[in-house]
Short mmCIF file of C-alpha atoms and ligand atoms in Angstrom, two decimals:
data_model
loop_
_atom_site.label_atom_id
_atom_site.label_comp_id
_atom_site.label_asym_id
_atom_site.label_seq_id
_atom_site.Cartn_x
_atom_site.Cartn_y
_atom_site.Cartn_z
CA UNK D 1 -30.58 18.21 7.34
CA UNK D 2 -27.69 16.02 8.50
CA UNK D 3 -27.67 15.53 12.27
CA UNK D 4 -24.37 15.01 14.06
CA UNK D 5 -25.88 11.82 15.45
CA UNK D 6 -26.00 10.41 11.91
CA UNK D 7 -22.26 10.18 11.71
CA UNK D 8 -21.01 10.30 15.30
CA UNK D 9 -23.23 7.65 16.84
CA UNK D 10 -21.83 4.18 16.17
CA UNK D 11 -25.16 2.49 16.84
CA UNK D 12 -26.70 4.46 13.94
CA UNK D 13 -24.08 3.48 11.42
CA UNK D 14 -25.00 1.10 8.69
CA UNK D 15 -22.22 -0.82 6.98
CA UNK D 16 -24.43 -2.78 4.57
CA UNK D 17 -23.33 -2.95 0.98
CA UNK D 18 -25.85 -3.19 -1.85
CA UNK D 19 -26.09 -6.26 -4.08
CA UNK D 20 -24.41 -4.32 -6.85
CA UNK D 21 -21.55 -3.31 -4.55
CA UNK D 22 -21.25 -6.89 -3.28
CA UNK D 23 -20.59 -7.93 -6.88
CA UNK D 24 -17.59 -5.60 -6.97
CA UNK D 25 -16.23 -7.27 -3.83
CA UNK D 26 -16.71 -10.72 -5.37
CA UNK D 27 -14.78 -9.62 -8.44
CA UNK D 28 -11.98 -8.20 -6.29
CA UNK D 29 -11.79 -11.48 -4.38
CA UNK D 30 -11.62 -13.45 -7.61
CA UNK D 31 -8.75 -11.42 -9.05
CA UNK D 32 -6.92 -11.48 -5.70
CA UNK D 33 -6.98 -15.28 -5.80
CA UNK D 34 -5.66 -15.24 -9.34
CA UNK D 35 -2.84 -12.83 -8.63
CA UNK D 36 -1.60 -14.54 -5.45
CA UNK D 37 0.79 -16.99 -7.20
CA UNK D 38 2.11 -14.18 -9.38
CA UNK D 39 2.74 -11.94 -6.38
CA UNK D 40 4.36 -14.89 -4.51
CA UNK D 41 6.78 -15.47 -7.38
CA UNK D 42 7.62 -11.79 -7.77
CA UNK D 43 8.17 -11.48 -4.03
CA UNK D 44 10.66 -14.32 -3.89
CA UNK D 45 12.43 -13.02 -7.00
CA UNK D 46 12.30 -9.50 -5.55
CA UNK D 47 10.91 -7.88 -8.66
CA UNK D 48 8.03 -5.51 -9.29
CA UNK D 49 4.74 -7.23 -10.01
CA UNK D 50 3.84 -5.95 -13.48
CA UNK D 51 0.67 -8.04 -13.64
CA UNK D 52 -1.36 -5.87 -11.26
CA UNK D 53 -2.41 -3.48 -14.00
CA UNK D 54 -3.39 -6.09 -16.64
CA UNK D 55 -5.10 -8.50 -14.23
CA UNK D 56 -7.16 -5.95 -12.33
CA UNK D 57 -7.66 -3.89 -15.49
CA UNK D 58 -9.14 -6.85 -17.35
CA UNK D 59 -11.71 -7.16 -14.56
CA UNK D 60 -12.44 -3.39 -14.73
CA UNK D 61 -11.22 -2.91 -11.17
CA UNK D 62 -8.76 -0.05 -11.62
CA UNK D 63 -11.26 2.75 -11.01
CA UNK D 64 -13.23 1.63 -7.94
CA UNK D 65 -13.88 5.04 -6.32
CA UNK D 66 -14.32 6.92 -9.60
CA UNK D 67 -17.74 7.93 -10.91
CA UNK D 68 -19.21 5.66 -13.59
CA UNK D 69 -19.14 8.70 -15.88
CA UNK D 70 -15.45 8.10 -16.51
CA UNK D 71 -14.12 5.00 -18.27
CA UNK D 72 -14.16 1.92 -16.03
CA UNK D 73 -15.14 3.95 -12.94
CA UNK D 74 -17.20 1.77 -10.58
CA UNK D 75 -18.65 4.49 -8.35
CA UNK D 76 -18.01 2.39 -5.23
CA UNK D 77 -19.26 3.93 -2.00
CA UNK D 78 -16.63 4.38 0.69
CA UNK D 79 -17.59 1.29 2.72
CA UNK D 80 -17.39 -0.92 -0.38
CA UNK D 81 -14.16 0.77 -1.40
CA UNK D 82 -12.62 0.16 2.05
CA UNK D 83 -13.71 -3.49 2.01
CA UNK D 84 -12.21 -3.93 -1.46
CA UNK D 85 -8.89 -2.46 -0.36
CA UNK D 86 -8.98 -4.62 2.77
CA UNK D 87 -9.33 -7.69 0.55
CA UNK D 88 -6.42 -6.56 -1.62
CA UNK D 89 -4.42 -5.87 1.56
CA UNK D 90 -4.59 -9.56 2.44
CA UNK D 91 -2.40 -10.20 -0.59
CA UNK D 92 0.32 -7.94 0.80
CA UNK D 93 1.17 -4.31 1.41
CA UNK D 94 3.17 -3.99 -1.83
CA UNK D 95 0.18 -4.96 -3.95
CA UNK D 96 -2.18 -2.84 -1.88
CA UNK D 97 0.07 0.22 -2.09
CA UNK D 98 -0.50 0.23 -5.86
CA UNK D 99 -4.23 0.76 -5.28
CA UNK D 100 -3.83 3.27 -2.47
CA UNK D 101 -1.65 5.47 -4.65
CA UNK D 102 -3.34 5.06 -8.02
CA UNK D 103 -6.89 5.33 -6.64
CA UNK D 104 -6.83 7.22 -3.33
CA UNK D 105 -3.96 9.65 -3.79
CA UNK D 106 -4.38 9.84 -7.56
CA UNK D 107 -7.91 9.30 -8.85
CA UNK D 108 -9.82 10.60 -5.84
CA UNK D 109 -7.73 13.77 -5.82
CA UNK D 110 -8.33 14.41 -9.53
CA UNK D 111 -12.02 13.63 -9.08
CA UNK D 112 -12.30 16.14 -6.24
CA UNK D 113 -10.11 18.96 -7.53
CA UNK D 114 -10.08 18.50 -11.29
CA UNK D 115 -12.32 20.39 -13.70
CA UNK D 116 -14.53 18.43 -16.09
CA UNK D 117 -11.95 18.50 -18.89
CA UNK D 118 -9.23 17.14 -16.55
CA UNK D 119 -11.50 14.42 -15.23
CA UNK D 120 -12.39 13.29 -18.74
CA UNK D 121 -8.79 13.45 -19.95
CA UNK D 122 -7.05 11.93 -16.91
CA UNK D 123 -9.60 9.79 -15.08
CA UNK D 124 -10.94 7.98 -18.13
CA UNK D 125 -7.59 6.32 -19.04
CA UNK D 126 -6.66 6.03 -15.35
CA UNK D 127 -9.67 3.83 -14.59
CA UNK D 128 -8.65 1.50 -17.43
CA UNK D 129 -5.02 1.30 -16.39
CA UNK D 130 -3.92 3.22 -19.49
CA UNK D 131 -2.60 6.03 -17.27
CA UNK D 132 -1.30 5.14 -13.80
CA UNK D 133 -1.27 7.99 -11.28
CA UNK D 134 1.30 8.80 -8.57
CA UNK D 135 1.56 11.44 -5.87
CA UNK D 136 4.78 13.43 -5.44
CA UNK D 137 4.85 15.35 -2.19
CA UNK D 138 7.85 14.02 -0.23
CA UNK D 139 11.37 15.30 -0.91
CA UNK D 140 14.78 14.38 0.54
CA UNK D 141 14.39 17.20 3.09
CA UNK D 142 10.61 17.48 3.34
CA UNK D 143 8.66 14.57 4.81
CA UNK D 144 6.42 15.12 7.83
CA UNK D 145 6.70 18.84 7.13
CA UNK D 146 5.66 19.08 3.48
CA UNK D 147 5.39 22.89 3.74
CA UNK D 148 9.21 22.89 3.70
CA UNK D 149 9.45 21.40 0.20
CA UNK D 150 11.76 23.13 -2.28
CA UNK D 151 10.56 21.98 -5.69
CA UNK D 152 9.58 25.13 -7.58
CA UNK D 153 7.83 26.25 -10.72
CA UNK D 154 8.38 29.15 -13.08
CA UNK D 155 5.62 30.50 -15.31
CA UNK D 156 6.59 31.45 -18.86
CA UNK D 157 4.44 32.11 -21.91
CA UNK D 158 1.39 30.46 -20.40
CA UNK D 159 3.26 27.32 -19.32
CA UNK D 160 4.81 26.08 -16.09
CA UNK D 161 8.35 24.72 -15.73
CA UNK D 162 9.05 22.53 -12.68
CA UNK D 163 12.43 21.90 -11.09
CA UNK D 164 13.23 19.82 -8.02
CA UNK D 165 13.54 16.33 -6.56
CA UNK D 166 10.90 14.05 -5.06
CA UNK D 167 11.75 10.99 -3.03
CA UNK D 168 10.02 7.81 -1.91
CA UNK D 169 7.35 8.17 -4.57
CA UNK D 170 5.24 5.04 -5.00
CA UNK D 171 4.58 4.20 -8.66
CA UNK D 172 7.01 6.95 -9.64
CA UNK D 173 8.60 4.81 -12.37
CA UNK D 174 5.27 3.33 -13.52
CA UNK D 175 3.02 6.36 -13.62
CA UNK D 176 1.89 8.31 -16.66
CA UNK D 177 1.06 11.30 -14.44
CA UNK D 178 2.60 12.29 -11.11
CA UNK D 179 0.79 14.90 -9.06
CA UNK D 180 3.78 17.07 -8.17
CA UNK D 181 3.58 19.78 -5.52
CA UNK D 182 5.75 22.88 -5.91
CA UNK D 183 6.09 26.52 -4.84
CA UNK D 184 6.47 29.47 -7.16
CA UNK D 185 10.21 30.11 -7.63
CA UNK D 186 11.72 32.08 -4.75
CA UNK D 187 8.58 31.86 -2.59
CA UNK D 188 7.52 29.73 0.39
CA UNK D 189 3.79 30.17 -0.13
CA UNK D 190 1.31 29.64 -2.93
CA UNK D 191 1.97 25.90 -3.34
CA UNK D 192 0.38 24.36 -6.43
CA UNK D 193 -0.30 20.78 -7.53
CA UNK D 194 0.50 19.82 -11.15
CA UNK D 195 -0.32 16.68 -13.10
CA UNK D 196 3.12 16.10 -14.61
CA UNK D 197 3.28 13.88 -17.68
CA UNK D 198 6.24 11.59 -17.00
CA UNK D 199 7.07 11.40 -20.71
CA UNK D 200 8.01 15.09 -20.76
CA UNK D 201 11.71 15.91 -21.34
CA UNK D 202 13.50 16.80 -18.09
CA UNK D 203 11.60 14.20 -16.03
CA UNK D 204 13.54 11.18 -14.79
CA UNK D 205 12.55 8.42 -12.35
CA UNK D 206 14.91 6.02 -10.60
CA UNK D 207 13.80 2.96 -8.61
CA UNK D 208 14.86 2.79 -4.96
CA UNK D 209 16.30 -0.69 -4.64
CA UNK D 210 17.52 -0.95 -1.07
CA UNK D 211 14.22 -1.05 0.80
CA UNK D 212 13.31 -2.98 3.95
CA UNK D 213 10.18 -4.40 2.31
CA UNK D 214 7.71 -3.96 -0.56
CA UNK D 215 10.00 -5.66 -3.13
CA UNK D 216 7.10 -6.07 -5.56
CA UNK D 217 6.21 -2.37 -5.47
CA UNK D 218 7.69 0.57 -7.36
CA UNK D 219 9.15 3.19 -5.01
CA UNK D 220 11.17 5.83 -6.84
CA UNK D 221 13.15 9.02 -6.70
CA UNK D 222 12.03 11.63 -9.22
CA UNK D 223 14.22 14.29 -10.79
CA UNK D 224 12.64 17.28 -12.49
CA UNK D 225 14.72 19.69 -14.54
CA UNK D 226 12.60 22.47 -16.00
CA UNK D 227 9.83 20.01 -16.86
CA UNK D 228 7.22 21.73 -18.98
CA UNK D 229 3.65 21.46 -17.75
CA UNK D 230 0.78 22.91 -19.76
CA UNK D 231 -1.58 25.33 -17.98
CA UNK D 232 -4.41 22.83 -18.19
CA UNK D 233 -2.48 20.41 -15.93
CA UNK D 234 -2.63 22.65 -12.88
CA UNK D 235 -4.88 20.77 -10.44
CA UNK D 236 -7.14 22.90 -8.28
CA UNK D 237 -7.01 26.68 -7.88
CA UNK D 238 -3.57 28.35 -7.96
CA UNK D 239 -2.03 28.46 -4.48
CA UNK D 240 -4.30 25.71 -3.11
CA UNK D 241 -1.69 22.96 -3.44
CA UNK D 242 -1.49 22.22 0.28
CA UNK D 243 -5.27 21.71 0.49
CA UNK D 244 -5.08 19.43 -2.56
CA UNK D 245 -2.29 17.42 -0.90
CA UNK D 246 -4.07 17.15 2.45
CA UNK D 247 -7.30 15.92 0.86
CA UNK D 248 -5.29 13.28 -1.00
CA UNK D 249 -3.59 12.18 2.21
CA UNK D 250 -6.94 11.84 3.97
CA UNK D 251 -8.13 9.44 1.27
CA UNK D 252 -4.78 7.68 1.26
CA UNK D 253 -4.97 7.07 5.00
CA UNK D 254 -8.36 5.42 4.73
CA UNK D 255 -6.90 3.12 2.15
CA UNK D 256 -3.82 2.33 4.28
CA UNK D 257 -6.08 1.53 7.23
CA UNK D 258 -8.09 -0.83 5.05
CA UNK D 259 -4.95 -2.53 3.76
CA UNK D 260 -3.67 -3.03 7.29
CA UNK D 261 -6.94 -4.71 8.30
CA UNK D 262 -6.41 -7.06 5.35
CA UNK D 263 -2.88 -7.83 6.56
CA UNK D 264 -4.25 -8.60 10.02
CA UNK D 265 -6.87 -10.93 8.56
CA UNK D 266 -4.22 -12.78 6.58
CA UNK D 267 -1.91 -13.06 9.60
CA UNK D 268 -4.75 -14.50 11.65
CA UNK D 269 -5.84 -16.92 8.91
CA UNK D 270 -2.27 -18.12 8.36
CA UNK D 271 -1.67 -18.53 12.09
CA UNK D 272 -4.88 -20.49 12.61
CA UNK D 273 -4.02 -22.77 9.68
CA UNK D 274 -0.44 -23.36 10.84
CA UNK D 275 -1.46 -23.90 14.48
CA UNK D 276 -3.65 -26.76 13.34
CA UNK D 277 -0.95 -28.63 11.43
CA UNK D 278 2.29 -28.03 13.32
CA UNK D 279 2.94 -30.62 16.04
CA UNK D 280 5.23 -30.02 19.02
CA UNK D 281 5.22 -31.77 22.39
CA UNK D 282 2.80 -34.36 21.05
CA UNK D 283 0.00 -32.00 20.03
CA UNK D 284 -0.78 -29.34 17.46
CA UNK D 285 0.66 -26.04 18.63
CA UNK D 286 -2.84 -24.50 18.56
CA UNK D 287 -3.50 -26.53 21.71
CA UNK D 288 -0.70 -24.75 23.58
CA UNK D 289 -2.24 -21.93 25.57
CA UNK D 290 0.54 -19.42 24.89
CA UNK D 291 0.02 -19.90 21.15
CA UNK D 292 -3.69 -19.36 21.78
CA UNK D 293 -2.82 -16.05 23.39
CA UNK D 294 -1.28 -14.86 20.12
CA UNK D 295 -4.36 -15.95 18.18
CA UNK D 296 -6.72 -14.32 20.68
CA UNK D 297 -4.89 -11.00 20.58
CA UNK D 298 -4.70 -11.00 16.80
CA UNK D 299 -8.41 -11.67 16.55
CA UNK D 300 -9.32 -8.95 19.08
CA UNK D 301 -7.11 -6.36 17.38
CA UNK D 302 -8.56 -7.31 14.03
CA UNK D 303 -12.10 -6.60 15.25
CA UNK D 304 -11.03 -3.29 16.79
CA UNK D 305 -9.19 -2.17 13.63
CA UNK D 306 -12.05 -3.23 11.40
CA UNK D 307 -14.63 -1.32 13.43
CA UNK D 308 -12.46 1.81 13.34
CA UNK D 309 -12.09 1.33 9.58
CA UNK D 310 -15.82 0.91 9.02
CA UNK D 311 -16.59 3.95 11.15
CA UNK D 312 -14.07 5.97 9.13
CA UNK D 313 -15.43 4.73 5.79
CA UNK D 314 -19.02 5.40 6.83
CA UNK D 315 -18.14 8.93 7.99
CA UNK D 316 -16.22 9.54 4.77
CA UNK D 317 -19.25 8.47 2.76
CA UNK D 318 -21.43 10.95 4.68
CA UNK D 319 -18.85 13.64 3.96
CA UNK D 320 -18.83 12.77 0.25
CA UNK D 321 -22.60 13.25 0.28
CA UNK D 322 -22.26 16.58 2.17
CA UNK D 323 -18.94 18.04 0.92
CA UNK D 324 -19.68 21.56 2.18
CA UNK D 325 -19.90 20.47 5.84
CA UNK D 326 -16.74 21.58 7.63
CA UNK D 327 -17.81 19.72 10.76
CA UNK D 328 -18.18 16.52 8.81
CA UNK D 329 -14.82 17.06 7.13
CA UNK D 330 -13.16 17.30 10.53
CA UNK D 331 -15.03 14.28 11.87
CA UNK D 332 -13.95 12.31 8.79
CA UNK D 333 -10.35 13.39 9.07
CA UNK D 334 -10.24 12.37 12.73
CA UNK D 335 -12.00 9.04 12.20
CA UNK D 336 -9.67 8.16 9.31
CA UNK D 337 -6.58 9.22 11.26
CA UNK D 338 -7.56 7.03 14.21
CA UNK D 339 -8.30 4.08 11.92
CA UNK D 340 -4.98 4.39 10.09
CA UNK D 341 -2.96 4.94 13.25
CA UNK D 342 -4.45 1.97 15.08
CA UNK D 343 -4.49 -0.41 12.12
CA UNK D 344 -0.87 0.35 11.19
CA UNK D 345 0.38 -0.47 14.69
CA UNK D 346 -1.92 -3.44 15.10
CA UNK D 347 -1.00 -4.91 11.71
CA UNK D 348 2.68 -4.84 12.65
CA UNK D 349 1.82 -6.50 15.96
CA UNK D 350 -0.24 -9.18 14.16
CA UNK D 351 2.56 -9.85 11.68
CA UNK D 352 5.03 -10.12 14.54
CA UNK D 353 2.77 -12.59 16.36
CA UNK D 354 2.20 -14.58 13.18
CA UNK D 355 5.97 -14.89 12.73
CA UNK D 356 6.17 -16.13 16.34
CA UNK D 357 3.43 -18.70 15.79
CA UNK D 358 5.32 -19.98 12.73
CA UNK D 359 8.62 -20.13 14.64
CA UNK D 360 11.62 -20.50 12.31
CA UNK D 361 9.28 -20.98 9.36
CA UNK D 362 7.97 -17.50 10.13
CA UNK D 363 11.44 -16.18 9.49
CA UNK D 364 11.35 -17.27 5.85
CA UNK D 365 9.97 -15.16 3.03
CA UNK D 366 8.58 -18.43 1.66
CA UNK D 367 5.83 -17.87 4.24
CA UNK D 368 3.46 -14.92 4.35
CA UNK D 369 4.03 -13.74 7.97
CA UNK D 370 7.66 -12.74 7.26
CA UNK D 371 6.55 -10.70 4.26
CA UNK D 372 3.82 -8.98 6.23
CA UNK D 373 6.27 -8.18 9.02
CA UNK D 374 8.67 -6.25 6.82
CA UNK D 375 6.06 -4.86 4.46
CA UNK D 376 3.49 -3.50 6.89
CA UNK D 377 6.21 -1.66 8.82
CA UNK D 378 5.97 1.19 6.31
CA UNK D 379 2.38 1.92 7.26
CA UNK D 380 3.63 3.48 10.50
CA UNK D 381 5.72 5.88 8.38
CA UNK D 382 3.96 6.77 5.12
CA UNK D 383 0.83 8.89 4.80
CA UNK D 384 1.55 10.41 8.19
CA UNK D 385 4.09 8.91 10.61
CA UNK D 386 2.67 7.64 13.90
CA UNK D 387 4.03 10.56 15.90
CA UNK D 388 2.31 13.06 13.60
CA UNK D 389 -0.97 11.17 13.75
CA UNK D 390 -0.81 10.90 17.55
CA UNK D 391 -0.68 14.67 17.76
CA UNK D 392 -3.46 15.05 15.22
CA UNK D 393 -5.67 12.65 17.19
CA UNK D 394 -4.92 14.43 20.48
CA UNK D 395 -6.08 17.73 18.98
CA UNK D 396 -9.45 16.09 18.31
CA UNK D 397 -9.93 16.08 22.09
CA UNK D 398 -7.79 19.05 23.17
CA UNK D 399 -8.82 21.47 20.44
CA UNK D 400 -6.80 23.25 17.77
CA UNK D 401 -5.47 25.84 20.21
CA UNK D 402 -3.10 23.08 21.39
CA UNK D 403 -1.58 22.60 17.94
CA UNK D 404 2.19 21.98 18.31
CA UNK D 405 3.04 22.69 14.70
CA UNK D 406 1.13 23.81 11.63
C1 LIG V 501 7.77 2.78 0.75
C2 LIG V 501 7.40 4.23 0.86
C3 LIG V 501 6.48 4.76 -0.06
C4 LIG V 501 6.16 6.12 -0.02
N1 LIG V 501 5.31 6.63 -0.98
C5 LIG V 501 5.14 7.99 -1.04
C6 LIG V 501 4.40 8.56 -2.12
O1 LIG V 501 3.86 7.86 -2.98
N2 LIG V 501 4.32 9.92 -2.19
C7 LIG V 501 4.90 10.74 -1.27
O2 LIG V 501 4.80 11.96 -1.40
N3 LIG V 501 5.59 10.20 -0.22
C8 LIG V 501 5.73 8.86 -0.09
N4 LIG V 501 6.45 8.32 0.95
C9 LIG V 501 7.08 9.21 1.91
C10 LIG V 501 6.37 9.25 3.25
O3 LIG V 501 5.11 9.85 3.13
C11 LIG V 501 7.30 9.96 4.24
O4 LIG V 501 8.34 9.05 4.51
C12 LIG V 501 6.59 10.36 5.53
O5 LIG V 501 5.78 11.48 5.30
C13 LIG V 501 7.57 10.71 6.67
O6 LIG V 501 8.52 11.62 6.23
P1 LIG V 501 10.09 11.30 6.44
O7 LIG V 501 10.34 9.92 6.02
O8 LIG V 501 10.85 12.38 5.77
O9 LIG V 501 10.32 11.37 7.99
P2 LIG V 501 10.63 12.67 8.84
O10 LIG V 501 9.59 13.70 8.60
O11 LIG V 501 12.05 13.06 8.68
O12 LIG V 501 10.43 12.11 10.33
C14 LIG V 501 11.42 11.34 11.01
C15 LIG V 501 10.87 11.02 12.40
O13 LIG V 501 10.63 12.24 13.13
C16 LIG V 501 9.26 12.28 13.54
N5 LIG V 501 8.78 13.67 13.50
C17 LIG V 501 8.85 14.55 12.47
N6 LIG V 501 8.26 15.71 12.80
C18 LIG V 501 7.76 15.54 14.06
C19 LIG V 501 7.01 16.37 14.95
N7 LIG V 501 6.65 17.61 14.63
N8 LIG V 501 6.68 15.86 16.15
C20 LIG V 501 7.03 14.59 16.50
N9 LIG V 501 7.73 13.77 15.70
C21 LIG V 501 8.09 14.24 14.49
C22 LIG V 501 8.51 11.39 12.56
O14 LIG V 501 7.30 10.94 13.10
C23 LIG V 501 9.52 10.28 12.34
O15 LIG V 501 9.46 9.36 13.39
C24 LIG V 501 6.74 6.95 0.97
C25 LIG V 501 7.63 6.41 1.92
C26 LIG V 501 7.96 5.07 1.86
C27 LIG V 501 8.93 4.53 2.86
#
């Protein structure tokens, strides 16, 4: 039987990855090195990087957390998965968002809630990049409070018809399937999640162009006008849409936390490199103590964020092995929330410090710190804004009877 000590006691946690899992990480590192010049070019030209799918797909890396039963699924354990996303995160938040959405919000949700037919039909092409997945929860008037969404479905002759608008949907213009959440028409309960085929008449996606950052990533507004969805594309039991969404967000947050740790690593690496080559006042700036302060803080925050991430990934793995444990589910949710909350704030701080270390050169998108600064900002907003996560974390200590909103 699983003892609480096995997942609550840091000194008992084991973050080792097997040789087989280490090979996955080596592959991820290799493709990340290959894609860097492509991502650099796309960033400066402010266009979506359309090479993510072919380059990672060729290396069979588009289904990391999916069981090997399906297509290119790699069956990565959660620690390996988090380390892989961390590595991708070093390349930038735009690139990493692709993986968080396609794998964490998309594949992991289908794997958890889908029936065997859905897993075969959707996950198999998804792991090969033949079907990209997106997650459509947010609407123009429903963000932190997704229960207030207004997209609705009607049921006719054994089919569903969805109408509504979704906003800020990552991969919305790229995806083959968007997991769209909707209420039955005229009701505010009984939310359902549907795998909507984006090639269905009545579905339209429009890229959001005027964004602060993430120029290489697809962020879209979706319009649905009586979009037909076959019965077999309902994901999870009818009326369980909110639970489906929340489980997706939990996985998404782990992935965001991992990406932020990657950003912090890159900011530190870039700052160390630059501090050793930039001369001012007759010495390299790395010899100036106030520059050292930036490096020291970045390094300390990186360790703290990484430990929170590893704890969260380890706990998540235990939960995956014991999915019926409610206690473990809550421990996982809390550990992931803390990791995401801390890493998002700390990654922004690291990017800000890296820009400072680079001085005016840090203000140019030619250099990585400027990109990280504008790109990682979103991690304090998406997949749970900081204020929402602060309250969630506080409840971990205060207890649910202190819940401010449901
Ligand atoms: C680049 C990008 C990509 C995204 N990708 C996706 C995606 O793929 N799929 C998807 O569904 N969504 C996506 N989102 C949307 C994202 O998840 C939402 O922006 C987020 O949930 C916050 O909602 P909101 O922007 O409507 O802010 P609001 O909910 O309007 O919040 C505004 C402010 O009020 C605060 N606030 C709200 N309620 C409370 C409260 N009860 N207590 C204290 N403070 C509160 C918030 O913390 C925030 O500071 C994306 C967003 C961006 C920017």
